[in-house]
JSON list of C-alpha atoms in Angstrom, two decimals:
[
{"chain": "A", "resi": 717, "resn": "MET", "atom": "CA", "xyz": [-9.43, 26.72, 14.17]},
{"chain": "A", "resi": 718, "resn": "ALA", "atom": "CA", "xyz": [-7.84, 25.29, 16.97]},
{"chain": "A", "resi": 719, "resn": "CYS", "atom": "CA", "xyz": [-5.06, 22.85, 17.04]},
{"chain": "A", "resi": 720, "resn": "SER", "atom": "CA", "xyz": [-5.46, 18.93, 18.12]},
{"chain": "A", "resi": 721, "resn": "ASN", "atom": "CA", "xyz": [-4.36, 18.08, 21.84]},
{"chain": "A", "resi": 722, "resn": "LEU", "atom": "CA", "xyz": [-2.88, 14.58, 22.40]},
{"chain": "A", "resi": 723, "resn": "THR", "atom": "CA", "xyz": [-4.92, 12.52, 23.94]},
{"chain": "A", "resi": 724, "resn": "SER", "atom": "CA", "xyz": [-2.69, 9.82, 25.70]},
{"chain": "A", "resi": 725, "resn": "GLY", "atom": "CA", "xyz": [0.73, 8.57, 25.68]},
{"chain": "A", "resi": 726, "resn": "LEU", "atom": "CA", "xyz": [2.24, 5.31, 23.79]},
{"chain": "A", "resi": 727, "resn": "ILE", "atom": "CA", "xyz": [3.74, 2.63, 25.68]},
{"chain": "A", "resi": 728, "resn": "GLN", "atom": "CA", "xyz": [6.28, -0.08, 24.87]},
{"chain": "A", "resi": 729, "resn": "ASP", "atom": "CA", "xyz": [4.55, -2.65, 23.61]},
{"chain": "A", "resi": 730, "resn": "CYS", "atom": "CA", "xyz": [5.98, -7.02, 23.74]},
{"chain": "A", "resi": 731, "resn": "ASN", "atom": "CA", "xyz": [8.27, -8.67, 21.65]},
{"chain": "A", "resi": 732, "resn": "THR", "atom": "CA", "xyz": [5.53, -10.11, 19.30]},
{"chain": "A", "resi": 733, "resn": "ASN", "atom": "CA", "xyz": [5.80, -7.29, 16.39]},
{"chain": "A", "resi": 734, "resn": "GLN", "atom": "CA", "xyz": [7.36, -9.12, 12.82]},
{"chain": "A", "resi": 735, "resn": "GLY", "atom": "CA", "xyz": [8.08, -6.88, 9.72]},
{"chain": "A", "resi": 736, "resn": "GLY", "atom": "CA", "xyz": [7.97, -7.70, 6.04]},
{"chain": "A", "resi": 737, "resn": "ILE", "atom": "CA", "xyz": [4.22, -7.65, 3.97]},
{"chain": "A", "resi": 738, "resn": "GLU", "atom": "CA", "xyz": [2.33, -10.71, 3.06]},
{"chain": "A", "resi": 739, "resn": "VAL", "atom": "CA", "xyz": [-0.22, -10.22, 0.52]},
{"chain": "A", "resi": 740, "resn": "ILE", "atom": "CA", "xyz": [-1.18, -7.09, -1.92]},
{"chain": "A", "resi": 741, "resn": "TYR", "atom": "CA", "xyz": [-4.39, -5.76, -2.89]},
{"chain": "A", "resi": 742, "resn": "ILE", "atom": "CA", "xyz": [-5.31, -3.53, -5.21]},
{"chain": "A", "resi": 743, "resn": "ALA", "atom": "CA", "xyz": [-8.56, -1.98, -7.16]},
{"chain": "A", "resi": 744, "resn": "ASN", "atom": "CA", "xyz": [-9.16, 0.78, -9.58]},
{"chain": "A", "resi": 745, "resn": "GLY", "atom": "CA", "xyz": [-10.70, 3.89, -8.15]},
{"chain": "A", "resi": 746, "resn": "PRO", "atom": "CA", "xyz": [-10.81, 6.51, -7.77]},
{"chain": "A", "resi": 747, "resn": "VAL", "atom": "CA", "xyz": [-12.29, 6.34, -4.09]},
{"chain": "A", "resi": 748, "resn": "GLN", "atom": "CA", "xyz": [-15.56, 8.50, -3.77]},
{"chain": "A", "resi": 749, "resn": "SER", "atom": "CA", "xyz": [-15.85, 7.57, -0.31]},
{"chain": "A", "resi": 750, "resn": "ILE", "atom": "CA", "xyz": [-14.88, 6.16, 3.16]},
{"chain": "A", "resi": 751, "resn": "ALA", "atom": "CA", "xyz": [-16.45, 4.96, 5.97]},
{"chain": "A", "resi": 752, "resn": "GLU", "atom": "CA", "xyz": [-14.12, 5.33, 9.01]},
{"chain": "A", "resi": 753, "resn": "THR", "atom": "CA", "xyz": [-13.68, 5.59, 13.02]},
{"chain": "A", "resi": 754, "resn": "ALA", "atom": "CA", "xyz": [-10.51, 6.14, 14.60]},
{"chain": "A", "resi": 755, "resn": "GLY", "atom": "CA", "xyz": [-8.11, 5.61, 11.41]},
{"chain": "A", "resi": 756, "resn": "ASN", "atom": "CA", "xyz": [-10.02, 2.34, 10.62]},
{"chain": "A", "resi": 757, "resn": "VAL", "atom": "CA", "xyz": [-11.62, 1.91, 7.05]},
{"chain": "A", "resi": 758, "resn": "THR", "atom": "CA", "xyz": [-14.87, -0.63, 7.05]},
{"chain": "A", "resi": 759, "resn": "ALA", "atom": "CA", "xyz": [-16.16, 0.48, 3.69]},
{"chain": "A", "resi": 760, "resn": "ILE", "atom": "CA", "xyz": [-14.57, 2.12, 0.79]},
{"chain": "A", "resi": 761, "resn": "THR", "atom": "CA", "xyz": [-16.83, 3.49, -2.29]},
{"chain": "A", "resi": 762, "resn": "VAL", "atom": "CA", "xyz": [-15.80, 3.48, -5.65]},
{"chain": "A", "resi": 763, "resn": "GLY", "atom": "CA", "xyz": [-18.69, 3.75, -8.66]},
{"chain": "A", "resi": 764, "resn": "GLY", "atom": "CA", "xyz": [-20.71, 4.32, -6.52]},
{"chain": "A", "resi": 765, "resn": "SER", "atom": "CA", "xyz": [-20.57, 0.63, -4.82]},
{"chain": "A", "resi": 766, "resn": "ALA", "atom": "CA", "xyz": [-18.88, -0.29, -1.99]},
{"chain": "A", "resi": 767, "resn": "LEU", "atom": "CA", "xyz": [-14.94, -2.22, -3.11]},
{"chain": "A", "resi": 768, "resn": "THR", "atom": "CA", "xyz": [-15.73, -5.91, -1.92]},
{"chain": "A", "resi": 769, "resn": "PRO", "atom": "CA", "xyz": [-12.88, -8.69, -2.38]},
{"chain": "A", "resi": 770, "resn": "SER", "atom": "CA", "xyz": [-14.08, -9.75, -5.91]},
{"chain": "A", "resi": 771, "resn": "ASP", "atom": "CA", "xyz": [-13.12, -6.04, -6.95]},
{"chain": "A", "resi": 772, "resn": "PHE", "atom": "CA", "xyz": [-9.35, -6.74, -5.70]},
{"chain": "A", "resi": 773, "resn": "PHE", "atom": "CA", "xyz": [-6.62, -8.12, -7.42]},
{"chain": "A", "resi": 774, "resn": "LYS", "atom": "CA", "xyz": [-4.01, -10.13, -5.44]},
{"chain": "A", "resi": 775, "resn": "PHE", "atom": "CA", "xyz": [-0.39, -9.78, -5.99]},
{"chain": "A", "resi": 776, "resn": "GLU", "atom": "CA", "xyz": [1.58, -12.43, -3.94]},
{"chain": "A", "resi": 777, "resn": "THR", "atom": "CA", "xyz": [5.45, -11.48, -3.48]},
{"chain": "A", "resi": 778, "resn": "PRO", "atom": "CA", "xyz": [8.56, -13.61, -2.08]},
{"chain": "A", "resi": 779, "resn": "ARG", "atom": "CA", "xyz": [9.06, -13.63, 1.95]},
{"chain": "A", "resi": 780, "resn": "GLN", "atom": "CA", "xyz": [10.71, -10.86, 3.13]},
{"chain": "A", "resi": 781, "resn": "THR", "atom": "CA", "xyz": [10.98, -8.80, 0.02]},
{"chain": "A", "resi": 782, "resn": "SER", "atom": "CA", "xyz": [8.46, -6.12, -0.01]},
{"chain": "A", "resi": 783, "resn": "SER", "atom": "CA", "xyz": [7.82, -3.16, 2.60]},
{"chain": "A", "resi": 784, "resn": "ILE", "atom": "CA", "xyz": [5.56, -0.33, 3.59]},
{"chain": "A", "resi": 785, "resn": "ASN", "atom": "CA", "xyz": [6.77, 3.11, 4.79]},
{"chain": "A", "resi": 786, "resn": "SER", "atom": "CA", "xyz": [5.37, 6.59, 5.54]},
{"chain": "A", "resi": 787, "resn": "THR", "atom": "CA", "xyz": [7.27, 9.25, 5.34]},
{"chain": "A", "resi": 788, "resn": "ILE", "atom": "CA", "xyz": [5.82, 12.46, 7.36]},
{"chain": "A", "resi": 789, "resn": "THR", "atom": "CA", "xyz": [6.87, 15.76, 6.54]},
{"chain": "A", "resi": 790, "resn": "VAL", "atom": "CA", "xyz": [5.72, 18.93, 8.68]},
{"chain": "A", "resi": 791, "resn": "SER", "atom": "CA", "xyz": [6.11, 22.44, 7.57]},
{"chain": "A", "resi": 792, "resn": "GLN", "atom": "CA", "xyz": [6.18, 24.71, 10.54]},
{"chain": "A", "resi": 793, "resn": "GLU", "atom": "CA", "xyz": [6.53, 27.74, 7.91]},
{"chain": "A", "resi": 794, "resn": "ASN", "atom": "CA", "xyz": [4.27, 26.81, 5.49]},
{"chain": "A", "resi": 795, "resn": "GLY", "atom": "CA", "xyz": [1.29, 25.39, 8.35]},
{"chain": "A", "resi": 796, "resn": "THR", "atom": "CA", "xyz": [1.76, 21.78, 6.29]},
{"chain": "A", "resi": 797, "resn": "ALA", "atom": "CA", "xyz": [1.75, 18.17, 7.16]},
{"chain": "A", "resi": 798, "resn": "THR", "atom": "CA", "xyz": [1.99, 15.55, 4.22]},
{"chain": "A", "resi": 799, "resn": "PHE", "atom": "CA", "xyz": [2.37, 11.31, 4.53]},
{"chain": "A", "resi": 800, "resn": "ASP", "atom": "CA", "xyz": [4.28, 10.13, 1.64]},
{"chain": "A", "resi": 801, "resn": "GLN", "atom": "CA", "xyz": [3.23, 6.79, 1.61]},
{"chain": "A", "resi": 802, "resn": "GLN", "atom": "CA", "xyz": [5.10, 4.10, -0.61]},
{"chain": "A", "resi": 803, "resn": "LEU", "atom": "CA", "xyz": [4.77, 0.17, -0.81]},
{"chain": "A", "resi": 804, "resn": "THR", "atom": "CA", "xyz": [7.89, -1.28, -2.20]},
{"chain": "A", "resi": 805, "resn": "MET", "atom": "CA", "xyz": [6.52, -4.72, -4.28]},
{"chain": "A", "resi": 806, "resn": "VAL", "atom": "CA", "xyz": [9.12, -7.66, -5.10]},
{"chain": "A", "resi": 807, "resn": "PHE", "atom": "CA", "xyz": [8.37, -10.37, -8.19]},
{"chain": "A", "resi": 808, "resn": "ASN", "atom": "CA", "xyz": [11.28, -12.73, -9.09]},
{"chain": "A", "resi": 809, "resn": "LYS", "atom": "CA", "xyz": [10.64, -14.03, -12.78]},
{"chain": "A", "resi": 810, "resn": "MET", "atom": "CA", "xyz": [10.04, -11.80, -15.21]},
{"chain": "A", "resi": 811, "resn": "ASN", "atom": "CA", "xyz": [7.74, -12.59, -17.91]},
{"chain": "A", "resi": 812, "resn": "THR", "atom": "CA", "xyz": [5.24, -11.16, -20.65]},
{"chain": "A", "resi": 813, "resn": "ALA", "atom": "CA", "xyz": [2.59, -11.44, -18.01]},
{"chain": "A", "resi": 814, "resn": "MET", "atom": "CA", "xyz": [3.88, -9.31, -15.47]},
{"chain": "A", "resi": 815, "resn": "ARG", "atom": "CA", "xyz": [5.81, -6.92, -18.31]},
{"chain": "A", "resi": 816, "resn": "ASN", "atom": "CA", "xyz": [1.44, -5.69, -19.07]},
{"chain": "A", "resi": 817, "resn": "GLN", "atom": "CA", "xyz": [0.86, -5.94, -15.33]},
{"chain": "A", "resi": 818, "resn": "LEU", "atom": "CA", "xyz": [4.01, -3.20, -15.11]},
{"chain": "A", "resi": 819, "resn": "LEU", "atom": "CA", "xyz": [2.58, -1.58, -18.17]},
{"chain": "A", "resi": 820, "resn": "LEU", "atom": "CA", "xyz": [-1.15, -1.04, -16.66]},
{"chain": "A", "resi": 821, "resn": "LEU", "atom": "CA", "xyz": [0.28, -0.15, -12.91]},
{"chain": "A", "resi": 822, "resn": "ALA", "atom": "CA", "xyz": [2.16, 3.24, -15.08]},
{"chain": "A", "resi": 823, "resn": "GLU", "atom": "CA", "xyz": [-0.51, 4.10, -16.60]},
{"chain": "A", "resi": 824, "resn": "ALA", "atom": "CA", "xyz": [-3.16, 4.10, -13.54]},
{"chain": "A", "resi": 825, "resn": "THR", "atom": "CA", "xyz": [-3.85, 7.44, -11.24]},
{"chain": "A", "resi": 826, "resn": "ASN", "atom": "CA", "xyz": [-6.30, 6.24, -8.91]},
{"chain": "A", "resi": 827, "resn": "LEU", "atom": "CA", "xyz": [-5.68, 3.29, -8.43]},
{"chain": "A", "resi": 828, "resn": "VAL", "atom": "CA", "xyz": [-6.67, 1.43, -3.93]},
{"chain": "A", "resi": 829, "resn": "ILE", "atom": "CA", "xyz": [-3.92, -0.17, -2.54]},
{"chain": "A", "resi": 830, "resn": "VAL", "atom": "CA", "xyz": [-4.20, -2.60, 0.44]},
{"chain": "A", "resi": 831, "resn": "ALA", "atom": "CA", "xyz": [-1.14, -4.16, 2.24]},
{"chain": "A", "resi": 832, "resn": "LYS", "atom": "CA", "xyz": [-1.20, -6.86, 4.53]},
{"chain": "A", "resi": 833, "resn": "ASP", "atom": "CA", "xyz": [1.26, -7.04, 7.17]},
{"chain": "A", "resi": 834, "resn": "ASN", "atom": "CA", "xyz": [3.37, -10.05, 8.65]},
{"chain": "A", "resi": 835, "resn": "ASN", "atom": "CA", "xyz": [0.88, -9.27, 11.57]},
{"chain": "A", "resi": 836, "resn": "GLY", "atom": "CA", "xyz": [-2.34, -9.51, 10.22]},
{"chain": "A", "resi": 837, "resn": "VAL", "atom": "CA", "xyz": [-2.68, -5.80, 9.77]},
{"chain": "A", "resi": 838, "resn": "PHE", "atom": "CA", "xyz": [-3.89, -4.14, 6.69]},
{"chain": "A", "resi": 839, "resn": "TRP", "atom": "CA", "xyz": [-3.01, -0.85, 5.47]},
{"chain": "A", "resi": 840, "resn": "SER", "atom": "CA", "xyz": [-3.81, 1.20, 3.10]},
{"chain": "A", "resi": 841, "resn": "LEU", "atom": "CA", "xyz": [-1.84, 3.71, 0.35]},
{"chain": "A", "resi": 842, "resn": "GLY", "atom": "CA", "xyz": [-2.48, 6.21, -1.48]},
{"chain": "A", "resi": 843, "resn": "LEU", "atom": "CA", "xyz": [-6.48, 6.05, -0.02]},
{"chain": "A", "resi": 844, "resn": "GLU", "atom": "CA", "xyz": [-7.47, 9.19, -0.32]},
{"chain": "A", "resi": 845, "resn": "ARG", "atom": "CA", "xyz": [-5.88, 10.98, -3.25]},
{"chain": "A", "resi": 846, "resn": "GLY", "atom": "CA", "xyz": [-5.79, 8.05, -5.25]},
{"chain": "A", "resi": 847, "resn": "GLY", "atom": "CA", "xyz": [-2.60, 5.48, -5.47]},
{"chain": "A", "resi": 848, "resn": "TYR", "atom": "CA", "xyz": [0.07, 5.45, -7.97]},
{"chain": "A", "resi": 849, "resn": "MET", "atom": "CA", "xyz": [3.12, 3.96, -9.22]},
{"chain": "A", "resi": 850, "resn": "ILE", "atom": "CA", "xyz": [6.03, 5.75, -8.50]},
{"chain": "A", "resi": 851, "resn": "SER", "atom": "CA", "xyz": [8.89, 3.93, -9.65]},
{"chain": "A", "resi": 852, "resn": "GLY", "atom": "CA", "xyz": [10.03, 0.28, -11.20]},
{"chain": "A", "resi": 853, "resn": "THR", "atom": "CA", "xyz": [13.13, -1.50, -11.98]},
{"chain": "A", "resi": 854, "resn": "ALA", "atom": "CA", "xyz": [12.87, -4.68, -14.26]},
{"chain": "A", "resi": 855, "resn": "THR", "atom": "CA", "xyz": [16.36, -6.40, -14.23]},
{"chain": "A", "resi": 856, "resn": "SER", "atom": "CA", "xyz": [17.80, -9.79, -15.37]},
{"chain": "A", "resi": 857, "resn": "GLY", "atom": "CA", "xyz": [20.69, -10.28, -12.76]},
{"chain": "A", "resi": 858, "resn": "VAL", "atom": "CA", "xyz": [24.02, -10.79, -13.27]},
{"chain": "A", "resi": 859, "resn": "ALA", "atom": "CA", "xyz": [24.74, -14.13, -11.89]},
{"chain": "A", "resi": 860, "resn": "TYR", "atom": "CA", "xyz": [23.21, -17.10, -12.09]},
{"chain": "A", "resi": 861, "resn": "ALA", "atom": "CA", "xyz": [21.96, -16.62, -8.35]},
{"chain": "A", "resi": 862, "resn": "ASP", "atom": "CA", "xyz": [20.97, -12.99, -8.98]},
{"chain": "A", "resi": 863, "resn": "ARG", "atom": "CA", "xyz": [16.98, -11.92, -8.99]},
{"chain": "A", "resi": 864, "resn": "ASN", "atom": "CA", "xyz": [15.45, -12.27, -12.44]},
{"chain": "A", "resi": 865, "resn": "GLY", "atom": "CA", "xyz": [12.54, -9.72, -11.77]},
{"chain": "A", "resi": 866, "resn": "MET", "atom": "CA", "xyz": [10.96, -7.04, -10.68]},
{"chain": "A", "resi": 867, "resn": "GLU", "atom": "CA", "xyz": [10.62, -4.08, -7.84]},
{"chain": "A", "resi": 868, "resn": "ILE", "atom": "CA", "xyz": [7.74, -1.98, -8.15]},
{"chain": "A", "resi": 869, "resn": "ILE", "atom": "CA", "xyz": [7.30, 1.08, -5.81]},
{"chain": "A", "resi": 870, "resn": "VAL", "atom": "CA", "xyz": [3.37, 2.33, -5.78]},
{"chain": "A", "resi": 871, "resn": "GLY", "atom": "CA", "xyz": [1.74, 4.77, -2.65]},
{"chain": "A", "resi": 872, "resn": "GLY", "atom": "CA", "xyz": [0.34, 8.25, -2.79]},
{"chain": "A", "resi": 873, "resn": "MET", "atom": "CA", "xyz": [0.82, 11.67, -1.22]},
{"chain": "A", "resi": 874, "resn": "GLU", "atom": "CA", "xyz": [-1.43, 11.62, 1.45]},
{"chain": "A", "resi": 875, "resn": "ALA", "atom": "CA", "xyz": [-3.20, 14.16, 4.05]},
{"chain": "A", "resi": 876, "resn": "HIS", "atom": "CA", "xyz": [-3.44, 11.72, 6.68]},
{"chain": "A", "resi": 877, "resn": "PRO", "atom": "CA", "xyz": [-1.73, 8.59, 7.84]},
{"chain": "A", "resi": 878, "resn": "MET", "atom": "CA", "xyz": [-2.20, 5.18, 6.28]},
{"chain": "A", "resi": 879, "resn": "TYR", "atom": "CA", "xyz": [-5.45, 3.59, 7.44]},
{"chain": "A", "resi": 880, "resn": "THR", "atom": "CA", "xyz": [-5.72, 0.03, 8.42]},
{"chain": "A", "resi": 881, "resn": "VAL", "atom": "CA", "xyz": [-8.29, -1.49, 7.24]},
{"chain": "A", "resi": 882, "resn": "ASP", "atom": "CA", "xyz": [-11.33, -4.25, 7.48]},
{"chain": "A", "resi": 883, "resn": "SER", "atom": "CA", "xyz": [-9.91, -7.35, 5.88]},
{"chain": "A", "resi": 884, "resn": "SER", "atom": "CA", "xyz": [-13.54, -7.92, 5.14]},
{"chain": "A", "resi": 885, "resn": "ILE", "atom": "CA", "xyz": [-12.87, -5.60, 2.36]},
{"chain": "A", "resi": 886, "resn": "VAL", "atom": "CA", "xyz": [-10.38, -7.43, 0.44]},
{"chain": "A", "resi": 887, "resn": "GLU", "atom": "CA", "xyz": [-10.41, -10.92, 1.73]},
{"chain": "A", "resi": 888, "resn": "ALA", "atom": "CA", "xyz": [-13.51, -13.40, 1.26]}
]
């Protein structure tokens, strides 16, 4: 099998980019198939049906607290490339409902995770092999102005970079 060849270069874009995550959508998996063209997913099938916005649970986080990243590891010695995708979600004010969702996230092994960044782009995490909770921390804080809440990291170890996702899959 021949290796891939570059098809174009990259140019510097305008300074119109914004960091951070606006909102997160999570559905139950596992994913059976996706419809994808040039890295953009237009349909996700779970349990024999295409996912719709009603299949996703919306997770809102405080402004400027949550982020996604993908760490690419290439091994020339082993002939492998992996993409470790992680989403850090921050939630304020610990409570019983939050505790219960934390438990469900910790037990799940095949989540469908989509994060909308502050540029309006929707990114998938763990879409190919199933998303899952990586770690989490619940803290009361110490000082009166400290965060009382949780930080949860979810993601997946994938064979490909994060896909962009058509907004109609997660938002009505």
